[in-house]
mmCIF file of C-alpha atoms and ligand atoms in Angstrom:
data_model
loop_
_atom_site.group_PDB
_atom_site.id
_atom_site.type_symbol
_atom_site.label_atom_id
_atom_site.label_comp_id
_atom_site.label_asym_id
_atom_site.label_seq_id
_atom_site.Cartn_x
_atom_site.Cartn_y
_atom_site.Cartn_z
ATOM 1 C CA MET A 1 -161.222 103.355 31.773
ATOM 2 C CA GLU A 2 -158.663 100.889 33.299
ATOM 3 C CA GLU A 3 -159.757 97.461 32.955
ATOM 4 C CA THR A 4 -160.143 95.539 36.306
ATOM 5 C CA TYR A 5 -158.359 92.540 37.251
ATOM 6 C CA LYS A 6 -160.290 89.214 36.189
ATOM 7 C CA SER A 7 -159.805 85.584 37.640
ATOM 8 C CA GLY A 8 -161.994 82.479 37.589
ATOM 9 C CA PHE A 9 -162.432 78.854 37.016
ATOM 10 C CA VAL A 10 -163.079 77.323 33.699
ATOM 11 C CA SER A 11 -163.677 73.507 33.150
ATOM 12 C CA LEU A 12 -163.229 71.757 30.060
ATOM 13 C CA ILE A 13 -165.902 69.241 29.715
ATOM 14 C CA GLY A 14 -166.786 66.463 27.141
ATOM 15 C CA LYS A 15 -166.662 63.033 26.304
ATOM 16 C CA PRO A 16 -163.356 61.119 26.113
ATOM 17 C CA ASN A 17 -160.916 61.799 23.187
ATOM 18 C CA VAL A 18 -162.140 65.033 21.855
ATOM 19 C CA GLY A 19 -159.075 66.832 22.754
ATOM 20 C CA LYS A 20 -159.614 68.431 26.180
ATOM 21 C CA SER A 21 -156.297 67.771 27.525
ATOM 22 C CA SER A 22 -154.670 68.968 24.274
ATOM 23 C CA ILE A 23 -156.748 72.272 24.409
ATOM 24 C CA LEU A 24 -155.368 72.606 28.089
ATOM 25 C CA ASN A 25 -151.701 72.151 27.114
ATOM 26 C CA ALA A 26 -152.003 74.180 24.111
ATOM 27 C CA LEU A 27 -153.735 77.020 26.108
ATOM 28 C CA ILE A 28 -151.036 76.821 28.805
ATOM 29 C CA GLY A 29 -148.463 76.466 26.447
ATOM 30 C CA GLU A 30 -146.717 73.689 28.569
ATOM 31 C CA LYS A 31 -147.273 70.114 28.924
ATOM 32 C CA VAL A 32 -149.751 69.878 32.053
ATOM 33 C CA ALA A 33 -151.911 67.021 31.142
ATOM 34 C CA ILE A 34 -151.129 63.533 29.327
ATOM 35 C CA ILE A 35 -152.532 62.939 25.800
ATOM 36 C CA SER A 36 -153.102 59.673 23.929
ATOM 37 C CA ASP A 37 -155.156 58.658 20.665
ATOM 38 C CA LYS A 38 -157.113 56.521 23.141
ATOM 39 C CA PRO A 39 -160.110 57.310 25.102
ATOM 40 C CA GLN A 40 -160.127 57.737 28.969
ATOM 41 C CA THR A 41 -156.492 58.885 29.220
ATOM 42 C CA THR A 42 -157.307 61.569 31.742
ATOM 43 C CA ARG A 43 -158.347 60.011 35.040
ATOM 44 C CA ASN A 44 -158.392 63.116 37.371
ATOM 45 C CA ARG A 45 -158.885 66.649 37.666
ATOM 46 C CA ILE A 46 -156.094 68.479 36.218
ATOM 47 C CA LEU A 47 -155.551 72.093 36.706
ATOM 48 C CA GLY A 48 -153.851 74.538 34.390
ATOM 49 C CA VAL A 49 -153.207 78.317 35.091
ATOM 50 C CA LYS A 50 -152.960 80.632 32.459
ATOM 51 C CA HIS A 51 -151.642 83.950 33.244
ATOM 52 C CA LEU A 52 -152.596 87.268 31.443
ATOM 53 C CA PRO A 53 -151.644 90.741 32.039
ATOM 54 C CA LYS A 54 -155.077 91.676 33.537
ATOM 55 C CA GLY A 55 -155.889 88.421 34.949
ATOM 56 C CA GLN A 56 -155.919 84.602 35.442
ATOM 57 C CA ILE A 57 -157.812 81.785 33.928
ATOM 58 C CA ILE A 58 -157.631 78.714 36.041
ATOM 59 C CA PHE A 59 -158.523 75.624 33.593
ATOM 60 C CA VAL A 60 -159.924 72.377 35.113
ATOM 61 C CA ASP A 61 -159.235 69.621 32.698
ATOM 62 C CA THR A 62 -161.429 66.635 33.337
ATOM 63 C CA PRO A 63 -161.904 62.746 32.446
ATOM 64 C CA GLY A 64 -164.158 62.558 29.751
ATOM 65 C CA ILE A 65 -167.849 61.656 30.606
ATOM 66 C CA HIS A 66 -168.671 58.297 29.580
ATOM 67 C CA PHE A 67 -170.816 55.219 30.416
ATOM 68 C CA PRO A 68 -168.841 53.827 33.386
ATOM 69 C CA LYS A 69 -168.016 50.185 33.577
ATOM 70 C CA HIS A 70 -165.737 49.889 36.586
ATOM 71 C CA LYS A 71 -165.726 51.578 39.794
ATOM 72 C CA LEU A 72 -162.509 53.646 38.551
ATOM 73 C CA ASN A 73 -164.776 54.983 35.576
ATOM 74 C CA GLU A 74 -167.447 56.036 37.930
ATOM 75 C CA TYR A 75 -164.554 57.846 39.862
ATOM 76 C CA MET A 76 -163.694 59.438 36.605
ATOM 77 C CA VAL A 77 -167.235 60.479 35.501
ATOM 78 C CA GLU A 78 -167.944 61.747 39.181
ATOM 79 C CA THR A 79 -164.714 63.919 38.931
ATOM 80 C CA ALA A 80 -165.730 65.667 35.578
ATOM 81 C CA VAL A 81 -169.390 66.052 37.037
ATOM 82 C CA ARG A 82 -168.156 67.488 40.053
ATOM 83 C CA ALA A 83 -166.096 70.100 37.667
ATOM 84 C CA LEU A 84 -169.323 71.638 36.879
ATOM 85 C CA LYS A 85 -169.923 72.900 40.121
ATOM 86 C CA ASP A 86 -168.022 76.176 41.328
ATOM 87 C CA MET A 87 -167.108 77.017 37.777
ATOM 88 C CA ASP A 88 -167.552 80.472 36.350
ATOM 89 C CA VAL A 89 -167.404 79.162 32.713
ATOM 90 C CA VAL A 90 -167.678 75.749 31.175
ATOM 91 C CA VAL A 91 -165.880 74.868 27.903
ATOM 92 C CA PHE A 92 -168.173 72.052 26.333
ATOM 93 C CA VAL A 93 -165.690 70.361 24.069
ATOM 94 C CA VAL A 94 -166.703 68.269 20.828
ATOM 95 C CA ASP A 95 -165.055 66.566 18.286
ATOM 96 C CA CYS A 96 -166.336 68.039 14.923
ATOM 97 C CA LYS A 97 -165.004 65.193 12.550
ATOM 98 C CA GLU A 98 -166.841 62.640 14.542
ATOM 99 C CA GLY A 99 -170.391 64.504 15.019
ATOM 100 C CA LEU A 100 -172.828 63.804 17.861
ATOM 101 C CA THR A 101 -172.683 60.519 19.508
ATOM 102 C CA GLU A 102 -174.596 58.899 22.600
ATOM 103 C CA GLU A 103 -171.486 59.867 25.075
ATOM 104 C CA ASP A 104 -172.143 63.626 23.644
ATOM 105 C CA THR A 105 -175.818 63.199 24.688
ATOM 106 C CA LEU A 106 -174.742 62.064 27.999
ATOM 107 C CA VAL A 107 -172.634 65.118 28.397
ATOM 108 C CA ILE A 108 -175.603 67.315 27.230
ATOM 109 C CA GLU A 109 -177.737 65.974 29.938
ATOM 110 C CA ASN A 110 -174.936 66.939 32.421
ATOM 111 C CA LEU A 111 -174.771 70.144 31.074
ATOM 112 C CA LYS A 112 -178.562 70.873 30.870
ATOM 113 C CA VAL A 113 -178.252 70.998 34.968
ATOM 114 C CA ILE A 114 -176.091 74.000 34.710
ATOM 115 C CA GLU A 115 -177.182 75.684 31.553
ATOM 116 C CA LYS A 116 -179.151 78.414 33.166
ATOM 117 C CA LYS A 117 -176.625 79.223 35.896
ATOM 118 C CA LYS A 118 -173.489 79.094 33.739
ATOM 119 C CA PRO A 119 -172.253 80.251 30.497
ATOM 120 C CA ILE A 120 -171.284 77.447 28.267
ATOM 121 C CA ILE A 121 -168.985 77.918 25.435
ATOM 122 C CA LEU A 122 -168.988 75.029 22.867
ATOM 123 C CA ALA A 123 -165.628 74.368 21.485
ATOM 124 C CA LEU A 124 -165.928 72.707 17.961
ATOM 125 C CA ASN A 125 -162.475 70.999 18.232
ATOM 126 C CA LYS A 126 -160.393 69.082 15.755
ATOM 127 C CA ILE A 127 -161.721 71.584 12.937
ATOM 128 C CA ASP A 128 -158.345 70.791 11.232
ATOM 129 C CA LEU A 129 -159.944 67.450 10.215
ATOM 130 C CA THR A 130 -163.329 68.523 8.526
ATOM 131 C CA THR A 131 -165.203 71.411 7.422
ATOM 132 C CA LYS A 132 -166.698 74.436 9.199
ATOM 133 C CA GLU A 133 -169.969 73.657 7.576
ATOM 134 C CA LYS A 134 -170.054 70.308 8.892
ATOM 135 C CA ALA A 135 -169.135 71.799 12.346
ATOM 136 C CA LEU A 136 -171.833 74.226 12.243
ATOM 137 C CA ASN A 137 -174.450 71.597 11.658
ATOM 138 C CA LEU A 138 -173.126 69.786 14.694
ATOM 139 C CA LYS A 139 -173.333 73.102 16.605
ATOM 140 C CA GLU A 140 -176.830 73.445 15.460
ATOM 141 C CA GLU A 141 -177.694 69.843 16.469
ATOM 142 C CA ILE A 142 -176.324 70.764 20.266
ATOM 143 C CA GLU A 143 -178.271 73.731 20.158
ATOM 144 C CA ASN A 144 -181.318 71.967 19.939
ATOM 145 C CA SER A 145 -180.961 70.485 23.120
ATOM 146 C CA LEU A 146 -178.556 72.899 24.875
ATOM 147 C CA LYS A 147 -178.293 76.560 25.637
ATOM 148 C CA ILE A 148 -174.816 77.801 24.968
ATOM 149 C CA LYS A 149 -173.525 81.371 25.011
ATOM 150 C CA ASP A 150 -170.907 81.143 22.445
ATOM 151 C CA PHE A 151 -168.846 79.032 20.195
ATOM 152 C CA VAL A 152 -165.609 78.666 18.607
ATOM 153 C CA PHE A 153 -163.790 76.593 15.976
ATOM 154 C CA THR A 154 -160.770 75.150 17.652
ATOM 155 C CA SER A 155 -157.773 73.055 16.777
ATOM 156 C CA ALA A 156 -155.383 71.922 19.469
ATOM 157 C CA VAL A 157 -153.025 70.766 16.709
ATOM 158 C CA THR A 158 -152.709 73.867 14.495
ATOM 159 C CA GLY A 159 -153.769 76.354 17.322
ATOM 160 C CA GLU A 160 -156.693 77.650 15.418
ATOM 161 C CA GLY A 161 -159.288 79.346 17.344
ATOM 162 C CA LEU A 162 -157.333 79.252 20.816
ATOM 163 C CA LYS A 163 -156.929 82.860 21.091
ATOM 164 C CA ASP A 164 -160.652 83.407 20.157
ATOM 165 C CA LEU A 165 -161.591 80.763 22.744
ATOM 166 C CA THR A 166 -159.465 82.858 25.576
ATOM 167 C CA GLU A 167 -161.033 85.985 24.475
ATOM 168 C CA LYS A 168 -164.517 84.391 24.637
ATOM 169 C CA ILE A 169 -163.970 82.892 28.125
ATOM 170 C CA TRP A 170 -162.612 86.312 29.173
ATOM 171 C CA GLU A 171 -165.792 87.972 28.527
ATOM 172 C CA TYR A 172 -167.515 85.992 31.123
ATOM 173 C CA LEU A 173 -164.828 85.815 33.677
ATOM 174 C CA PRO A 174 -165.762 87.613 36.871
ATOM 175 C CA GLU A 175 -163.785 90.402 38.589
ATOM 176 C CA GLY A 176 -161.514 88.707 41.160
ATOM 177 C CA VAL A 177 -158.096 88.479 42.702
ATOM 178 C CA PRO A 178 -155.185 86.096 41.471
ATOM 179 C CA PHE A 179 -155.501 82.394 43.281
ATOM 180 C CA TYR A 180 -152.129 81.410 42.009
ATOM 181 C CA PRO A 181 -148.734 83.110 41.921
ATOM 182 C CA GLU A 182 -147.350 83.962 38.668
ATOM 183 C CA ASP A 183 -144.691 81.246 38.367
ATOM 184 C CA ILE A 184 -147.429 78.518 39.099
ATOM 185 C CA ILE A 185 -149.069 76.780 36.099
ATOM 186 C CA THR A 186 -150.463 73.850 37.751
ATOM 187 C CA ASP A 187 -151.210 72.311 41.357
ATOM 188 C CA GLN A 188 -150.261 68.789 40.884
ATOM 189 C CA PRO A 189 -147.311 67.337 42.955
ATOM 190 C CA GLU A 190 -144.131 66.373 40.829
ATOM 191 C CA SER A 191 -144.804 62.583 42.010
ATOM 192 C CA PHE A 192 -148.174 62.588 40.419
ATOM 193 C CA PHE A 193 -146.783 64.428 37.164
ATOM 194 C CA ILE A 194 -144.146 61.748 36.880
ATOM 195 C CA ALA A 195 -146.561 59.065 37.265
ATOM 196 C CA GLU A 196 -148.824 60.458 34.702
ATOM 197 C CA ILE A 197 -145.992 60.577 31.934
ATOM 198 C CA ILE A 198 -145.189 56.903 32.637
ATOM 199 C CA ARG A 199 -148.984 56.275 32.276
ATOM 200 C CA GLU A 200 -149.054 58.061 29.024
ATOM 201 C CA LYS A 201 -146.134 56.183 27.407
ATOM 202 C CA ILE A 202 -148.357 52.869 28.509
ATOM 203 C CA PHE A 203 -151.148 54.327 26.768
ATOM 204 C CA ASN A 204 -149.229 55.059 23.802
ATOM 205 C CA LEU A 205 -147.220 51.732 23.653
ATOM 206 C CA THR A 206 -149.784 49.160 24.852
ATOM 207 C CA ARG A 207 -153.231 48.011 23.347
ATOM 208 C CA GLN A 208 -156.694 46.663 24.305
ATOM 209 C CA GLU A 209 -157.132 46.327 28.044
ATOM 210 C CA ILE A 210 -153.658 46.918 28.937
ATOM 211 C CA PRO A 211 -153.639 50.794 29.261
ATOM 212 C CA TYR A 212 -156.955 50.769 31.143
ATOM 213 C CA SER A 213 -155.762 48.213 33.762
ATOM 214 C CA THR A 214 -152.802 50.046 34.258
ATOM 215 C CA ALA A 215 -151.961 52.557 37.403
ATOM 216 C CA VAL A 216 -148.577 54.178 38.239
ATOM 217 C CA ILE A 217 -147.358 55.258 41.575
ATOM 218 C CA VAL A 218 -144.107 57.216 42.044
ATOM 219 C CA GLU A 219 -142.844 56.043 45.331
ATOM 220 C CA LYS A 220 -139.505 58.190 45.573
ATOM 221 C CA ILE A 221 -137.743 61.030 44.058
ATOM 222 C CA GLU A 222 -134.373 61.613 44.901
ATOM 223 C CA ASN A 223 -132.316 64.595 43.689
ATOM 224 C CA LYS A 224 -128.369 64.259 43.931
ATOM 225 C CA ASN A 225 -125.605 65.864 42.051
ATOM 226 C CA GLY A 226 -127.900 67.017 39.273
ATOM 227 C CA LEU A 227 -129.225 63.350 38.815
ATOM 228 C CA MET A 228 -133.033 62.831 39.678
ATOM 229 C CA VAL A 229 -133.314 59.076 40.824
ATOM 230 C CA ILE A 230 -137.191 58.096 40.664
ATOM 231 C CA ASP A 231 -138.575 54.799 41.753
ATOM 232 C CA ALA A 232 -141.964 54.169 40.293
ATOM 233 C CA TYR A 233 -144.391 51.122 40.267
ATOM 234 C CA ILE A 234 -146.727 50.016 37.490
ATOM 235 C CA PHE A 235 -149.719 48.292 38.787
ATOM 236 C CA VAL A 236 -151.641 45.861 36.642
ATOM 237 C CA GLU A 237 -154.860 43.836 37.284
ATOM 238 C CA LYS A 238 -153.530 40.204 36.773
ATOM 239 C CA SER A 239 -150.286 38.430 36.104
ATOM 240 C CA SER A 240 -150.788 37.942 32.453
ATOM 241 C CA GLN A 241 -150.995 41.460 32.065
ATOM 242 C CA LYS A 242 -147.638 41.797 33.991
ATOM 243 C CA GLY A 243 -145.980 39.819 31.373
ATOM 244 C CA ILE A 244 -147.213 41.962 28.474
ATOM 245 C CA ILE A 245 -145.997 45.161 30.243
ATOM 246 C CA ILE A 246 -142.502 43.572 31.002
ATOM 247 C CA GLY A 247 -142.512 42.075 27.364
ATOM 248 C CA LYS A 248 -140.293 39.589 25.833
ATOM 249 C CA GLU A 249 -136.974 39.760 27.342
ATOM 250 C CA GLY A 250 -138.257 42.828 29.203
ATOM 251 C CA ARG A 251 -138.183 44.846 26.078
ATOM 252 C CA MET A 252 -141.648 46.668 26.638
ATOM 253 C CA LEU A 253 -140.975 47.696 30.096
ATOM 254 C CA LYS A 254 -137.468 48.933 28.643
ATOM 255 C CA LYS A 255 -139.100 51.169 26.050
ATOM 256 C CA ILE A 256 -141.788 52.446 28.633
ATOM 257 C CA GLY A 257 -138.995 53.412 30.998
ATOM 258 C CA GLN A 258 -136.670 54.896 27.847
ATOM 259 C CA PHE A 259 -139.620 57.040 26.398
ATOM 260 C CA ALA A 260 -140.743 58.319 29.885
ATOM 261 C CA ARG A 261 -137.129 59.032 30.878
ATOM 262 C CA GLU A 262 -136.440 60.939 27.714
ATOM 263 C CA GLU A 263 -139.331 63.182 27.916
ATOM 264 C CA LEU A 264 -138.652 63.675 31.768
ATOM 265 C CA GLU A 265 -135.154 64.602 30.791
ATOM 266 C CA ARG A 266 -136.427 67.229 28.489
ATOM 267 C CA ILE A 267 -139.115 68.655 30.838
ATOM 268 C CA TYR A 268 -136.641 68.866 33.943
ATOM 269 C CA ASN A 269 -133.652 69.526 31.802
ATOM 270 C CA LYS A 270 -131.744 66.930 34.240
ATOM 271 C CA LYS A 271 -130.115 63.726 33.952
ATOM 272 C CA ILE A 272 -132.675 61.194 35.073
ATOM 273 C CA TYR A 273 -132.393 57.534 36.312
ATOM 274 C CA LEU A 274 -135.872 55.808 36.371
ATOM 275 C CA ASN A 275 -136.555 52.453 38.199
ATOM 276 C CA LEU A 276 -139.552 50.811 37.271
ATOM 277 C CA TRP A 277 -141.308 47.887 38.814
ATOM 278 C CA VAL A 278 -144.455 46.011 37.937
ATOM 279 C CA LYS A 279 -146.755 44.496 40.439
ATOM 280 C CA VAL A 280 -150.228 42.766 40.228
ATOM 281 C CA LYS A 281 -153.136 44.305 42.314
ATOM 282 C CA GLU A 282 -155.928 42.101 41.579
ATOM 283 C CA LYS A 283 -158.950 43.709 40.220
ATOM 284 C CA TRP A 284 -157.773 47.075 41.203
ATOM 285 C CA ARG A 285 -160.403 49.042 39.199
ATOM 286 C CA GLN A 286 -163.230 47.251 40.959
ATOM 287 C CA LYS A 287 -161.967 47.882 44.424
ATOM 288 C CA ASP A 288 -162.487 50.958 46.720
ATOM 289 C CA GLY A 289 -159.503 50.239 48.807
ATOM 290 C CA SER A 290 -157.295 49.746 45.871
ATOM 291 C CA LEU A 291 -158.512 52.808 44.237
ATOM 292 C CA ARG A 292 -158.062 54.737 47.179
ATOM 293 C CA GLU A 293 -154.470 53.449 47.427
ATOM 294 C CA LEU A 294 -153.618 54.455 43.928
ATOM 295 C CA GLY A 295 -155.116 57.986 44.526
ATOM 296 C CA TYR A 296 -158.437 57.618 42.727
ATOM 297 C CA TYR A 297 -160.898 58.708 45.315
ATOM 298 C CA LEU A 298 -163.193 61.896 46.038
ATOM 299 C CA LYS A 299 -163.567 63.671 49.221
ATOM 300 C CA LYS A 300 -167.146 63.519 50.548
ATOM 301 C CA GLU A 301 -169.212 66.460 49.662
HETATM 302 N N1 LIG B 1 -156.273 66.588 14.435
HETATM 303 C C1 LIG B 1 -156.555 66.889 15.687
HETATM 304 N N2 LIG B 1 -156.253 65.900 16.455
HETATM 305 C C2 LIG B 1 -156.505 66.427 17.843
HETATM 306 C C3 LIG B 1 -156.846 67.712 18.053
HETATM 307 N N3 LIG B 1 -157.248 67.734 19.686
HETATM 308 C C4 LIG B 1 -156.808 66.472 20.061
HETATM 309 N N4 LIG B 1 -156.376 65.712 18.922
HETATM 310 C C5 LIG B 1 -155.960 64.338 19.205
HETATM 311 O O1 LIG B 1 -157.096 63.565 19.856
HETATM 312 C C6 LIG B 1 -156.431 62.732 20.534
HETATM 313 C C7 LIG B 1 -157.357 62.778 21.875
HETATM 314 O O2 LIG B 1 -156.695 64.189 22.574
HETATM 315 P P1 LIG B 1 -156.732 64.126 24.122
HETATM 316 O O3 LIG B 1 -156.407 65.636 24.340
HETATM 317 O O4 LIG B 1 -156.148 63.149 24.985
HETATM 318 O O5 LIG B 1 -158.441 64.117 24.487
HETATM 319 P P2 LIG B 1 -159.180 64.136 25.746
HETATM 320 O O6 LIG B 1 -159.430 62.711 26.043
HETATM 321 O O7 LIG B 1 -160.562 64.972 25.511
HETATM 322 O O8 LIG B 1 -158.332 64.897 26.783
HETATM 323 C C8 LIG B 1 -155.020 62.669 20.683
HETATM 324 O O9 LIG B 1 -154.519 61.856 19.636
HETATM 325 C C9 LIG B 1 -154.798 64.077 20.239
HETATM 326 O O10 LIG B 1 -153.552 64.254 19.604
HETATM 327 C C10 LIG B 1 -157.294 68.642 17.245
HETATM 328 O O11 LIG B 1 -157.641 69.681 17.211
HETATM 329 N N5 LIG B 1 -156.993 68.019 16.015
HETATM 330 MG MG1 LIG B 2 -157.769 64.076 28.637
#
């Protein structure tokens, strides 16, 4: 019998830093979402389309579910929780090196609401860092409080289990039509993606409150004679942070710009000129108006 075409939405859900975005990129085979070794890197819903011969899996990467301290974090958690609705399959990602934490329990509470309605597949990620025995203990612990359909050991770093994960998702994917054309792997505008790459460099290069107090907006992209000219603003919450982002003799800003430019040149295969400015937007993480200006808002349901 000929296999019918399947398509559906699959969200990657979990606490911060378990490897959701890394799994998304590894599954798609291209960088769609930014990654860092710090929690709360992802702030928005990030879509990645995996095209298969007989179907399409539309992955929805989400911010980690955590206990929010700022309005920005409330937005992030709400974004993740909303991504549980209208999904065909949910992939619950845990870090099996770390084991079960309070934040995982918070994720489980949110998943309990949908456990009867939607198939949940558990991804025991970072399996390269621990033993399968430990990972299975974690799985059992989770199964005490949550109904899962299946599980898989994964490593976004070595690629272990990713094919397995795709096959398990496939089993639960409904019949459907393609939602996106073959050449589309994400729905993010170029300006958003470039801003994310810049934000990733800030996450990787700065410490403590700095990455969390930073937002990036790409104001202008101009393509001329094979050159891409980008104007972008980095927003921080106070002037002391502006000083840190700029750095001694402008060295930090230069480094952020250089790392972002180098990666963007590789991605777009073009020469890039990146203009960066740093601006203070007082306490932007706490203010509805500022969050909206920076693109962190949800439509009313
Ligand atoms: N060793 C190892 N590290 C991983 C794996 N998956 C993700 N990471 C690392 O974990 C950190 C958080 O990854 P990220 O994808 O940003 O997590 P997210 O917050 O859940 O999206 C990064 O430093 C990744 O390189 C994995 O399977 N094995
Ligand atoms: Mg992420």
